[in-house]
Amino acid sequence: MDLGIFCKGTLDQEPVEHCFSALFALGKNPDPSYLDWLMKAWGWTLAVAVLGLFLALILGAVMGTLRTLPPENKLNRFLVRFSTAWVELFRNIPILVQVFLWYHVVPAFIPVLKSFPSYLLVSIALGFFTSARIAEQVRAGIQSLPSGQKSAATALGLTTFQSYRYVILPMALRIVIPPLTSESMNLIKNSSVAFAVSVPELTLFAMQAQEETSHGVEIYLAVTLLYALSAFAVNRVMAYIEKRSRIPGFIVANSEAAAH
Amino acid sequence: MVKAGLIAAGLLLSSMNAQAASQTLDKMKSTGAVTMGVRESSIPMSYTTGDSRFDGYHVEICRMILGDIKDKLGMNTLRINYQPVTSQNRVPLVQNGTVDIECGTTTNNTARAKDVGFANTLYVEEVRIAVKANSGIKSIADLNGKKVATTTGTTSVQLLRKHERANGVNFDEVFGKDHADSFLLLESGRADAFVMDGSILAGNIANSKNPKDYKIVGEVLSTEPIAIMVRKDDPEFKAAVNAAIAKIVANGNMPKLWNKWFLSPIPPKNIVVGLELSPATKNAWANLNDKPAEDYNKK
């Protein structure tokens, strides 16, 4: 073990003056150390993951809700079919293949995507892939509600939109927070596929720096630690949200363990 | 009595030495098999010709070496298992014994020499720039503001970074997962140039849909000895490999091998790589050595 490797320059592998100089000038340091590079890579991992997560949560919630619409008119039936197709499409293709599709294949048909930077395309791929999984969880959450709630909303004279807005979703979205936590943590970890289309994130750093320095053990340890830390941070944030959004007396009310 | 004891101890020691000296040769003898590390797409050095068969300049040389060692060990047959390796896993696979002899496109440098051993160099690589023929890029100076592709886990990345700093040429690096990916980046316009070993560039261009659309331009960015990789803690095996190499060179086979793999149509598609023999490679044949890349680039 020689952690000094992180204080060496990436150009000549000689020790640099300030081991961690680039905190406030990322990318501008002419002679960055491996630690600078590691931090920059971490930043890319988080950027891709957070963008993807944002997309996934919105799309997932929408698609999951659409899948549970009552088939009372043509529009609803179309929306149910559309969201089902969405889920089946994006959860049946491996994430790595989806990333390649978004990067190499889709831009061949939609030229405007060619000007999109690769991190954005990877975020879209990750977001769509995860949205399919989140949609299924949201659907399960909605369908797990006692049917009396829906009936009561209808009896009150609420429209479909209103009953979802005021009765069903506020209950269902609270129930699905625990599986959403896992899915959000998965997204952080899945962001490692971004290396395949040249986003300079942690996995790419690990492969390249390992090759350059022959200090694979130290480098993979550092990268592992940062992935674990990032995923755990997401876990804590979600646990906090879960705790704050809890309604006393409903479903998760009396289980303290739910947040862990 | 004491003398006899010493002799006995000496015998014991020497036999132990012989046993410890070459695990690889012992393994070959006892199992009748050897594992060769090969690359999937490093045409013409080492590549697959389909159906899990592998061929190439280094692969053929390795077969000749292993044939020579087989004869020396007095074995009738030696089964060669082919194990595809990548830029990222080739060193660990040699270190942990999965691969006995790696016949791909590995640069012999001091960092790697800490982990593995290298046989005498038979091919000296020049790092060059491949671009689209109509791009107007002629040298490294033209790369300013352009996107330059290279493959993750290769020394070219570092080389590119050093050049960028030294010459004030600013370009964006994009990384391919492997050489085929990097070439796809160039082909699909995601990158304006692909910086890599000359043979890999020539091979990928020869293998592309329209070889005439690409050309190799510019100065030689770096000269690197590409060598066959063996285990570090097995000097006896390395000596056997080097003896076989010396024999192949002495028999005058090298120009023929070069002609076969670099200048003639090669399987499976009968493409011609078209890379002329460089003075650096010729020199390596004339003066067999296992010097690392650092010695080549001293000025």
Coordinates of C-alpha atoms in Angstrom, one line a residue:
Chain A
M1 CA 0.0 0.0 0.0
D2 CA 1.4 3.3 -1.0
L3 CA -1.2 6.1 -0.8
G4 CA 1.5 8.6 -1.9
I5 CA 0.5 7.8 -5.4
F6 CA -2.4 10.2 -5.1
C7 CA 0.0 13.0 -4.5
K8 CA 2.0 12.3 -7.7
G9 CA 1.6 14.3 -10.9
T10 CA -0.3 12.8 -13.8
L11 CA 2.2 13.9 -16.4
D12 CA 5.5 12.6 -15.0
Q13 CA 4.5 10.7 -11.9
E14 CA 6.7 12.9 -9.8
P15 CA 5.4 14.2 -6.4
V16 CA 3.6 17.5 -6.9
E17 CA 3.8 20.6 -4.6
H18 CA 0.2 20.7 -3.6
C19 CA -1.4 17.3 -3.4
F20 CA -4.9 18.7 -3.7
S21 CA -4.6 22.0 -5.4
A22 CA -7.4 21.9 -7.8
L23 CA -10.4 21.9 -5.5
F24 CA -11.5 25.4 -6.6
A25 CA -10.0 25.4 -10.0
L26 CA -10.9 21.9 -11.3
G27 CA -9.3 21.3 -14.7
K28 CA -7.3 24.5 -14.7
N29 CA -4.3 23.2 -12.9
P30 CA -1.5 22.6 -15.4
D31 CA 0.1 19.8 -13.4
P32 CA -2.8 18.0 -11.5
S33 CA -2.1 15.1 -9.1
Y34 CA -3.9 11.8 -9.2
L35 CA -6.0 13.0 -6.3
D36 CA -7.2 16.0 -8.3
W37 CA -8.1 13.7 -11.2
L38 CA -9.9 11.3 -8.8
M39 CA -12.0 14.2 -7.4
K40 CA -12.8 15.4 -10.9
A41 CA -13.8 11.9 -11.9
W42 CA -16.1 11.7 -8.8
G43 CA -17.7 14.9 -9.9
W44 CA -18.5 13.4 -13.3
T45 CA -20.0 10.3 -11.6
L46 CA -22.2 12.4 -9.4
A47 CA -23.2 14.7 -12.3
V48 CA -24.3 11.9 -14.5
A49 CA -26.0 10.1 -11.7
V50 CA -27.9 13.1 -10.4
L51 CA -29.1 14.1 -13.9
G52 CA -30.2 10.5 -14.5
L53 CA -31.9 10.3 -11.2
F54 CA -33.9 13.5 -11.9
L55 CA -35.1 12.1 -15.2
A56 CA -35.8 8.7 -13.7
L57 CA -37.9 9.9 -10.8
I58 CA -40.1 12.2 -13.0
L59 CA -40.5 9.7 -15.8
G60 CA -40.9 6.8 -13.5
A61 CA -43.6 8.4 -11.4
V62 CA -45.5 9.5 -14.6
M63 CA -45.2 6.1 -16.4
G64 CA -46.1 4.1 -13.2
T65 CA -49.2 6.2 -12.7
L66 CA -50.3 5.9 -16.3
R67 CA -50.1 2.1 -16.1
T68 CA -52.8 2.1 -13.4
L69 CA -55.4 4.3 -15.2
P70 CA -58.9 2.9 -15.4
P71 CA -59.6 1.8 -19.0
E72 CA -62.8 3.9 -19.2
N73 CA -62.0 5.8 -22.5
K74 CA -59.8 5.6 -25.6
L75 CA -57.2 8.1 -24.3
N76 CA -56.7 6.2 -21.1
R77 CA -56.4 2.9 -22.9
F78 CA -53.8 4.4 -25.2
L79 CA -51.9 5.8 -22.2
V80 CA -51.9 2.4 -20.4
R81 CA -50.6 0.7 -23.5
F82 CA -48.0 3.4 -24.1
S83 CA -46.6 3.3 -20.6
T84 CA -46.6 -0.5 -20.6
A85 CA -44.6 -0.5 -23.9
W86 CA -42.2 2.1 -22.3
V87 CA -41.6 -0.1 -19.3
E88 CA -41.1 -3.3 -21.3
L89 CA -38.8 -1.6 -23.8
F90 CA -36.4 0.0 -21.3
R91 CA -36.2 -2.7 -18.7
N92 CA -35.6 -5.5 -21.2
I93 CA -32.4 -4.1 -22.7
P94 CA -29.1 -4.2 -20.8
I95 CA -28.0 -0.8 -19.6
L96 CA -24.6 -1.0 -21.4
V97 CA -26.4 -1.7 -24.7
Q98 CA -28.8 1.2 -24.1
V99 CA -25.8 3.5 -23.5
F100 CA -24.3 2.5 -26.8
L101 CA -27.7 2.9 -28.5
W102 CA -28.0 6.4 -27.2
Y103 CA -24.5 7.3 -28.1
H104 CA -23.9 5.7 -31.5
V105 CA -27.2 4.6 -33.0
V106 CA -29.9 7.1 -32.1
P107 CA -27.8 10.2 -33.2
A108 CA -27.5 8.5 -36.6
F109 CA -31.3 8.9 -37.0
I110 CA -31.8 12.1 -35.0
P111 CA -28.9 14.4 -36.1
V112 CA -29.6 17.0 -33.4
L113 CA -28.4 14.5 -30.7
K114 CA -25.0 14.5 -32.3
S115 CA -24.2 17.8 -30.7
F116 CA -25.3 16.5 -27.3
P117 CA -22.3 15.9 -25.0
S118 CA -21.8 12.2 -24.1
Y119 CA -22.6 12.8 -20.4
L120 CA -26.0 14.0 -21.3
L121 CA -26.7 11.0 -23.5
V122 CA -25.6 8.7 -20.7
S123 CA -27.8 10.5 -18.3
I124 CA -30.7 10.0 -20.6
A125 CA -29.9 6.3 -21.0
L126 CA -29.6 5.8 -17.2
G127 CA -32.7 7.9 -16.6
F128 CA -34.9 6.0 -19.1
F129 CA -33.5 2.6 -17.9
T130 CA -34.2 3.4 -14.3
S131 CA -37.6 5.1 -15.0
A132 CA -38.9 1.7 -16.3
R133 CA -38.0 0.1 -12.9
I134 CA -39.3 3.0 -10.9
A135 CA -42.6 2.9 -12.9
E136 CA -43.1 -0.7 -11.8
Q137 CA -42.6 0.2 -8.2
V138 CA -45.0 3.1 -8.4
R139 CA -47.6 0.9 -10.1
A140 CA -47.2 -1.7 -7.4
G141 CA -47.5 1.0 -4.7
I142 CA -50.8 2.3 -6.3
Q143 CA -52.2 -1.1 -6.7
S144 CA -51.4 -2.0 -3.1
L145 CA -53.8 0.6 -1.8
P146 CA -57.1 -0.7 -0.5
S147 CA -59.7 -0.4 -3.2
G148 CA -61.9 1.4 -0.8
Q149 CA -59.8 4.5 -1.2
K150 CA -60.5 4.7 -4.9
S151 CA -64.2 4.1 -4.4
A152 CA -64.4 6.7 -1.7
A153 CA -62.7 9.3 -4.0
T154 CA -65.2 8.4 -6.8
A155 CA -68.1 8.6 -4.3
L156 CA -67.0 12.1 -3.3
G157 CA -67.4 13.1 -7.0
L158 CA -63.7 13.5 -7.8
T159 CA -62.6 13.1 -11.4
T160 CA -59.9 10.6 -12.2
F161 CA -57.3 13.3 -12.2
Q162 CA -58.5 14.6 -8.9
S163 CA -58.6 11.3 -7.2
Y164 CA -55.0 10.6 -8.2
R165 CA -53.9 14.0 -7.2
Y166 CA -55.6 14.2 -3.8
V167 CA -56.1 10.6 -2.7
I168 CA -54.1 7.9 -4.5
L169 CA -50.7 9.4 -5.3
P170 CA -50.1 11.0 -1.9
M171 CA -50.6 7.6 -0.3
A172 CA -48.8 5.5 -2.9
L173 CA -45.7 7.6 -3.3
R174 CA -45.1 7.4 0.4
I175 CA -45.3 3.6 0.3
V176 CA -42.8 3.3 -2.5
I177 CA -40.0 5.4 -0.9
P178 CA -38.0 2.3 0.4
P179 CA -37.8 0.6 -3.0
L180 CA -37.1 4.0 -4.6
T181 CA -34.1 4.3 -2.2
S182 CA -32.6 1.1 -3.6
E183 CA -33.3 2.2 -7.1
S184 CA -31.6 5.6 -6.6
M185 CA -28.6 3.9 -5.0
N186 CA -28.5 1.5 -8.0
L187 CA -28.4 4.5 -10.3
I188 CA -25.2 5.8 -8.7
K189 CA -23.6 2.4 -9.2
N190 CA -24.9 1.9 -12.7
S191 CA -23.4 5.3 -13.7
S192 CA -20.1 3.4 -14.1
V193 CA -21.3 2.3 -17.6
A194 CA -20.6 5.9 -18.6
F195 CA -16.9 5.0 -19.0
A196 CA -17.8 3.1 -22.1
V197 CA -18.7 6.2 -24.0
S198 CA -15.8 8.3 -22.7
V199 CA -17.3 10.2 -19.8
P200 CA -14.2 10.7 -17.6
E201 CA -15.9 9.3 -14.5
L202 CA -14.6 7.1 -11.7
T203 CA -14.5 3.8 -13.5
L204 CA -12.6 5.3 -16.4
F205 CA -10.2 6.9 -13.9
A206 CA -9.7 3.6 -12.2
M207 CA -8.8 1.8 -15.5
Q208 CA -6.6 4.5 -16.8
A209 CA -4.8 5.4 -13.6
Q210 CA -4.3 1.8 -12.7
E211 CA -2.6 1.3 -16.1
E212 CA -0.4 4.3 -15.7
T213 CA 0.8 3.9 -12.1
S214 CA 0.5 0.1 -11.6
H215 CA -1.0 0.9 -8.2
G216 CA -4.3 -0.9 -8.8
V217 CA -5.0 -1.8 -5.2
E218 CA -4.8 1.8 -3.9
I219 CA -6.8 3.2 -6.9
Y220 CA -9.6 0.6 -6.8
L221 CA -9.8 1.0 -3.0
A222 CA -10.3 4.8 -3.4
V223 CA -12.8 4.4 -6.2
T224 CA -14.7 1.7 -4.2
L225 CA -14.9 4.0 -1.2
L226 CA -16.2 6.9 -3.3
Y227 CA -18.9 4.8 -4.9
A228 CA -20.0 3.4 -1.5
L229 CA -19.9 6.9 0.0
S230 CA -22.1 8.4 -2.8
A231 CA -24.6 5.6 -2.7
F232 CA -24.8 5.8 1.1
A233 CA -25.3 9.6 1.0
V234 CA -28.3 8.9 -1.3
N235 CA -29.6 6.3 1.2
R236 CA -29.4 8.9 4.0
V237 CA -31.2 11.6 2.1
M238 CA -34.0 9.2 1.1
A239 CA -34.3 8.0 4.7
Y240 CA -34.7 11.6 5.8
I241 CA -37.4 12.2 3.2
E242 CA -39.1 9.0 4.3
K243 CA -39.1 10.1 7.9
R244 CA -40.3 13.6 7.2
S245 CA -43.1 12.6 4.8
R246 CA -44.5 10.0 7.2
I247 CA -48.1 10.5 8.3
P248 CA -48.7 9.2 11.8
G249 CA -51.3 6.4 11.8
F250 CA -50.8 5.4 8.1
I251 CA -49.1 2.3 6.8
V252 CA -45.5 3.0 7.8
A253 CA -46.4 4.9 10.9
N254 CA -45.2 2.7 13.7
S255 CA -42.2 1.1 12.2
E256 CA -39.1 2.9 13.3
A257 CA -37.0 0.4 11.2
A258 CA -38.5 1.6 8.0
A259 CA -35.9 4.4 7.6
H260 CA -33.0 2.0 7.8
Chain B
M1 CA 30.9 -37.4 6.3
V2 CA 30.6 -33.6 6.5
K3 CA 31.5 -33.4 2.8
A4 CA 28.9 -36.0 1.8
G5 CA 26.3 -34.0 3.8
L6 CA 27.3 -30.8 2.0
I7 CA 27.0 -32.5 -1.4
A8 CA 23.6 -34.0 -0.4
A9 CA 22.5 -30.5 0.8
G10 CA 23.9 -29.0 -2.4
L11 CA 22.0 -31.6 -4.5
L12 CA 18.8 -31.0 -2.5
L13 CA 19.2 -27.2 -2.9
S14 CA 19.9 -27.4 -6.6
S15 CA 17.0 -29.7 -7.2
M16 CA 14.8 -27.3 -5.2
N17 CA 16.2 -24.5 -7.2
A18 CA 15.3 -26.2 -10.4
Q19 CA 11.9 -26.8 -9.2
A20 CA 11.4 -23.2 -8.0
A21 CA 13.1 -21.8 -11.1
S22 CA 10.5 -22.4 -13.7
Q23 CA 6.9 -23.0 -12.7
T24 CA 5.9 -22.4 -16.3
L25 CA 8.2 -25.1 -17.9
D26 CA 7.1 -27.5 -15.1
K27 CA 3.5 -26.7 -15.7
M28 CA 3.9 -27.2 -19.5
K29 CA 5.6 -30.6 -18.8
S30 CA 3.0 -31.8 -16.3
T31 CA -0.1 -30.6 -18.0
G32 CA 1.0 -30.8 -21.6
A33 CA -0.7 -27.5 -22.2
V34 CA 0.2 -23.8 -22.2
T35 CA -2.1 -20.7 -22.1
M36 CA -1.3 -18.0 -24.6
G37 CA -2.8 -14.5 -24.0
V38 CA -4.1 -13.0 -27.3
R39 CA -6.0 -9.9 -28.4
E40 CA -9.3 -10.0 -30.2
S41 CA -8.8 -7.1 -32.6
S42 CA -5.2 -6.0 -32.7
I43 CA -4.7 -6.7 -36.4
P44 CA -2.2 -7.8 -37.6
M45 CA -0.3 -8.4 -34.3
S46 CA -2.8 -10.6 -32.6
Y47 CA -6.5 -11.1 -33.5
T48 CA -9.3 -13.5 -33.9
T49 CA -10.0 -15.1 -37.3
G50 CA -13.4 -16.3 -36.1
D51 CA -14.5 -19.6 -34.3
S52 CA -12.2 -18.8 -31.3
R53 CA -9.1 -19.2 -33.6
F54 CA -6.4 -16.6 -33.3
D55 CA -3.6 -15.5 -35.6
G56 CA -1.2 -12.7 -36.2
Y57 CA 2.4 -11.7 -36.3
H58 CA 3.0 -12.1 -32.5
V59 CA 0.8 -15.2 -32.3
E60 CA 2.7 -17.0 -35.0
I61 CA 6.0 -16.0 -33.4
C62 CA 4.7 -17.3 -30.1
R63 CA 3.7 -20.6 -31.7
M64 CA 7.2 -20.9 -33.1
I65 CA 8.7 -20.2 -29.6
L66 CA 6.4 -22.7 -27.9
G67 CA 7.3 -25.3 -30.6
D68 CA 10.9 -24.7 -29.9
I69 CA 10.4 -25.0 -26.1
K70 CA 8.3 -28.2 -26.6
D71 CA 11.2 -29.8 -28.5
K72 CA 13.6 -28.7 -25.8
L73 CA 11.5 -30.3 -23.1
G74 CA 11.3 -33.5 -25.2
M75 CA 7.5 -33.4 -25.4
N76 CA 5.5 -34.9 -28.3
T77 CA 2.6 -32.6 -28.2
L78 CA 1.8 -29.3 -26.5
R79 CA -1.7 -28.0 -26.4
I80 CA -2.1 -24.3 -26.7
N81 CA -5.1 -22.7 -25.0
Y82 CA -5.9 -19.2 -26.2
Q83 CA -7.1 -16.7 -23.7
P84 CA -8.3 -13.3 -25.0
V85 CA -7.0 -10.4 -23.0
T86 CA -7.7 -6.7 -22.9
S87 CA -5.5 -3.6 -22.2
Q88 CA -6.9 -3.6 -18.7
N89 CA -6.5 -7.2 -17.7
R90 CA -3.4 -8.5 -19.5
V91 CA -0.9 -7.6 -16.7
P92 CA -3.0 -9.1 -13.9
L93 CA -3.7 -12.2 -15.9
V94 CA 0.0 -12.8 -16.5
Q95 CA 0.8 -12.0 -12.8
N96 CA -1.8 -14.5 -11.4
G97 CA -0.8 -17.3 -13.8
T98 CA -3.9 -17.4 -15.9
V99 CA -1.8 -16.6 -18.9
D100 CA 1.7 -18.1 -19.4
I101 CA 2.8 -16.1 -22.4
E102 CA 1.1 -13.0 -23.7
C103 CA 1.3 -12.4 -27.4
G104 CA -0.6 -9.2 -28.0
T105 CA 0.6 -5.6 -28.3
T106 CA 2.0 -4.8 -24.9
T107 CA 4.5 -1.9 -24.6
N108 CA 7.6 -2.8 -22.6
N109 CA 7.9 0.0 -20.0
T110 CA 9.5 0.3 -16.6
A111 CA 6.2 0.6 -14.8
R112 CA 5.0 -2.8 -16.2
A113 CA 8.4 -4.3 -15.8
K114 CA 7.8 -4.1 -12.0
D115 CA 5.0 -6.6 -12.4
V116 CA 5.9 -8.8 -15.4
G117 CA 8.8 -9.9 -17.5
F118 CA 9.4 -9.1 -21.2
A119 CA 11.0 -11.1 -23.9
N120 CA 13.4 -9.5 -26.4
T121 CA 11.6 -7.0 -28.6
L122 CA 10.7 -8.1 -32.2
Y123 CA 8.5 -5.2 -33.1
V124 CA 9.0 -1.5 -32.4
E125 CA 5.8 0.5 -32.6
E126 CA 5.4 4.1 -33.6
V127 CA 2.5 6.0 -32.2
R128 CA 0.8 8.0 -35.0
I129 CA -2.4 9.9 -35.7
A130 CA -5.2 8.5 -37.9
V131 CA -7.8 11.0 -39.4
K132 CA -10.4 11.0 -42.0
A133 CA -8.7 11.6 -45.4
N134 CA -10.8 14.8 -46.1
S135 CA -10.3 16.3 -42.6
G136 CA -7.3 18.5 -43.5
I137 CA -5.4 17.5 -40.4
K138 CA -1.7 16.9 -41.2
S139 CA 0.1 17.1 -37.9
I140 CA -0.4 17.4 -34.2
A141 CA -0.5 21.2 -34.4
D142 CA -3.7 20.8 -36.5
L143 CA -5.4 19.1 -33.6
N144 CA -6.0 22.4 -31.8
G145 CA -9.6 22.5 -30.7
K146 CA -10.3 19.1 -32.1
K147 CA -11.6 15.9 -30.5
V148 CA -9.0 13.2 -30.2
A149 CA -9.9 9.6 -29.5
T150 CA -7.7 7.0 -27.8
T151 CA -8.3 3.8 -25.9
T152 CA -8.7 3.6 -22.1
G153 CA -6.0 1.7 -20.4
T154 CA -3.2 2.4 -23.0
T155 CA -0.1 4.4 -22.7
S156 CA -1.2 6.7 -25.6
V157 CA -3.5 8.6 -23.2
Q158 CA -0.6 9.7 -21.1
L159 CA 1.5 10.5 -24.2
L160 CA -1.3 12.6 -25.6
R161 CA -1.6 14.5 -22.3
K162 CA 2.2 15.2 -22.2
H163 CA 2.2 16.5 -25.8
E164 CA -0.8 18.7 -25.0
R165 CA 1.0 20.3 -22.2
A166 CA 4.3 20.6 -23.9
N167 CA 3.2 22.1 -27.2
G168 CA 0.2 24.2 -26.0
V169 CA -2.1 22.4 -28.4
N170 CA -5.5 22.2 -26.8
F171 CA -7.8 19.3 -27.7
D172 CA -10.5 17.3 -26.1
E173 CA -9.8 13.7 -25.3
V174 CA -12.5 11.1 -25.9
F175 CA -11.9 7.5 -24.8
G176 CA -12.9 4.3 -26.5
K177 CA -13.5 1.2 -24.3
D178 CA -11.3 -0.7 -26.8
H179 CA -9.6 -0.1 -30.1
A180 CA -12.7 -1.0 -32.1
D181 CA -14.7 1.5 -30.1
S182 CA -12.1 4.2 -30.6
F183 CA -12.1 3.7 -34.3
L184 CA -15.9 3.8 -34.2
L185 CA -15.6 7.2 -32.5
L186 CA -13.5 8.4 -35.5
E187 CA -15.8 6.7 -38.0
S188 CA -19.0 8.2 -36.6
G189 CA -17.5 11.7 -36.3
R190 CA -17.5 11.7 -32.5
A191 CA -13.7 12.3 -32.8
D192 CA -11.6 14.0 -35.4
A193 CA -8.5 11.9 -34.8
F194 CA -7.5 8.6 -33.3
V195 CA -4.1 8.4 -31.7
M196 CA -2.7 4.9 -31.3
D197 CA 0.0 2.5 -32.3
G198 CA 0.6 2.6 -36.1
S199 CA -0.1 -1.1 -36.6
I200 CA -3.4 -0.8 -34.8
L201 CA -4.4 2.2 -36.8
A202 CA -3.3 0.6 -40.1
G203 CA -5.2 -2.6 -39.1
N204 CA -8.4 -0.8 -38.2
I205 CA -8.3 1.2 -41.4
A206 CA -7.7 -1.8 -43.5
N207 CA -10.6 -3.5 -41.8
S208 CA -13.0 -0.6 -42.2
K209 CA -15.9 -0.2 -44.6
N210 CA -14.0 2.2 -46.8
P211 CA -10.2 2.1 -46.1
K212 CA -9.6 5.0 -48.5
D213 CA -11.6 7.4 -46.3
Y214 CA -8.8 7.3 -43.7
K215 CA -5.1 8.0 -43.5
I216 CA -2.3 8.0 -41.1
V217 CA -0.6 11.4 -40.8
G218 CA 1.8 13.5 -38.8
E219 CA 4.9 13.0 -36.8
V220 CA 5.8 9.9 -34.8
L221 CA 4.6 10.8 -31.3
S222 CA 6.5 8.1 -29.5
T223 CA 8.5 5.0 -30.2
E224 CA 7.7 2.0 -28.1
P225 CA 9.1 -1.5 -28.0
I226 CA 6.2 -4.1 -28.2
A227 CA 7.2 -7.3 -26.5
I228 CA 5.9 -10.7 -25.6
M229 CA 5.0 -10.7 -21.9
V230 CA 5.9 -13.6 -19.5
R231 CA 5.9 -14.0 -15.7
K232 CA 8.4 -12.0 -13.8
D233 CA 9.5 -14.6 -11.3
D234 CA 10.4 -17.1 -13.9
P235 CA 13.8 -16.2 -15.5
E236 CA 14.3 -19.7 -16.8
F237 CA 11.2 -19.6 -19.0
K238 CA 12.1 -16.1 -20.2
A239 CA 15.6 -17.4 -21.1
A240 CA 14.0 -20.2 -23.1
V241 CA 11.7 -17.8 -24.9
N242 CA 14.7 -15.5 -25.7
A243 CA 16.7 -18.5 -27.0
A244 CA 13.9 -19.4 -29.3
I245 CA 13.6 -15.8 -30.5
A246 CA 17.4 -15.7 -31.2
K247 CA 17.0 -18.9 -33.3
I248 CA 14.1 -17.5 -35.3
V249 CA 16.0 -14.3 -36.0
A250 CA 19.2 -16.2 -36.9
N251 CA 17.3 -18.3 -39.4
G252 CA 16.3 -15.2 -41.3
N253 CA 12.6 -15.7 -40.7
M254 CA 11.8 -12.1 -39.5
P255 CA 11.6 -10.4 -42.9
K256 CA 9.4 -13.2 -44.2
L257 CA 7.1 -12.9 -41.2
W258 CA 6.9 -9.1 -41.7
N259 CA 6.1 -9.6 -45.3
K260 CA 3.4 -12.1 -44.5
W261 CA 1.6 -10.1 -41.8
F262 CA 2.2 -6.4 -42.7
L263 CA 2.4 -6.4 -46.5
S264 CA 0.4 -9.3 -47.8
P265 CA -3.3 -10.1 -47.7
I266 CA -4.1 -11.7 -44.3
P267 CA -7.1 -13.8 -43.2
P268 CA -10.0 -13.7 -42.7
K269 CA -10.9 -11.0 -45.1
N270 CA -7.7 -10.8 -47.2
I271 CA -7.0 -7.2 -46.3
V272 CA -3.5 -5.7 -46.6
V273 CA -2.3 -3.7 -43.6
G274 CA 0.4 -2.0 -45.6
L275 CA 2.8 -1.0 -42.9
E276 CA 6.4 -0.8 -44.2
L277 CA 9.2 -2.2 -42.0
S278 CA 10.6 0.7 -39.9
P279 CA 14.3 1.2 -39.3
A280 CA 13.6 1.0 -35.6
T281 CA 12.1 -2.5 -35.9
K282 CA 15.0 -3.6 -38.2
N283 CA 17.4 -2.4 -35.6
A284 CA 15.6 -4.4 -32.8
W285 CA 16.1 -7.6 -34.9
A286 CA 19.8 -6.9 -35.4
N287 CA 20.4 -6.1 -31.7
L288 CA 18.1 -8.3 -29.7
N289 CA 17.3 -6.6 -26.4
D290 CA 14.5 -6.1 -23.8
K291 CA 15.0 -2.4 -23.1
P292 CA 11.9 -0.6 -21.9
A293 CA 10.2 2.3 -23.8
E294 CA 11.9 4.8 -21.5
D295 CA 15.3 3.9 -23.1
Y296 CA 13.9 4.4 -26.6
N297 CA 12.6 7.9 -26.0
K298 CA 15.7 9.3 -24.3
K299 CA 17.0 12.2 -26.3

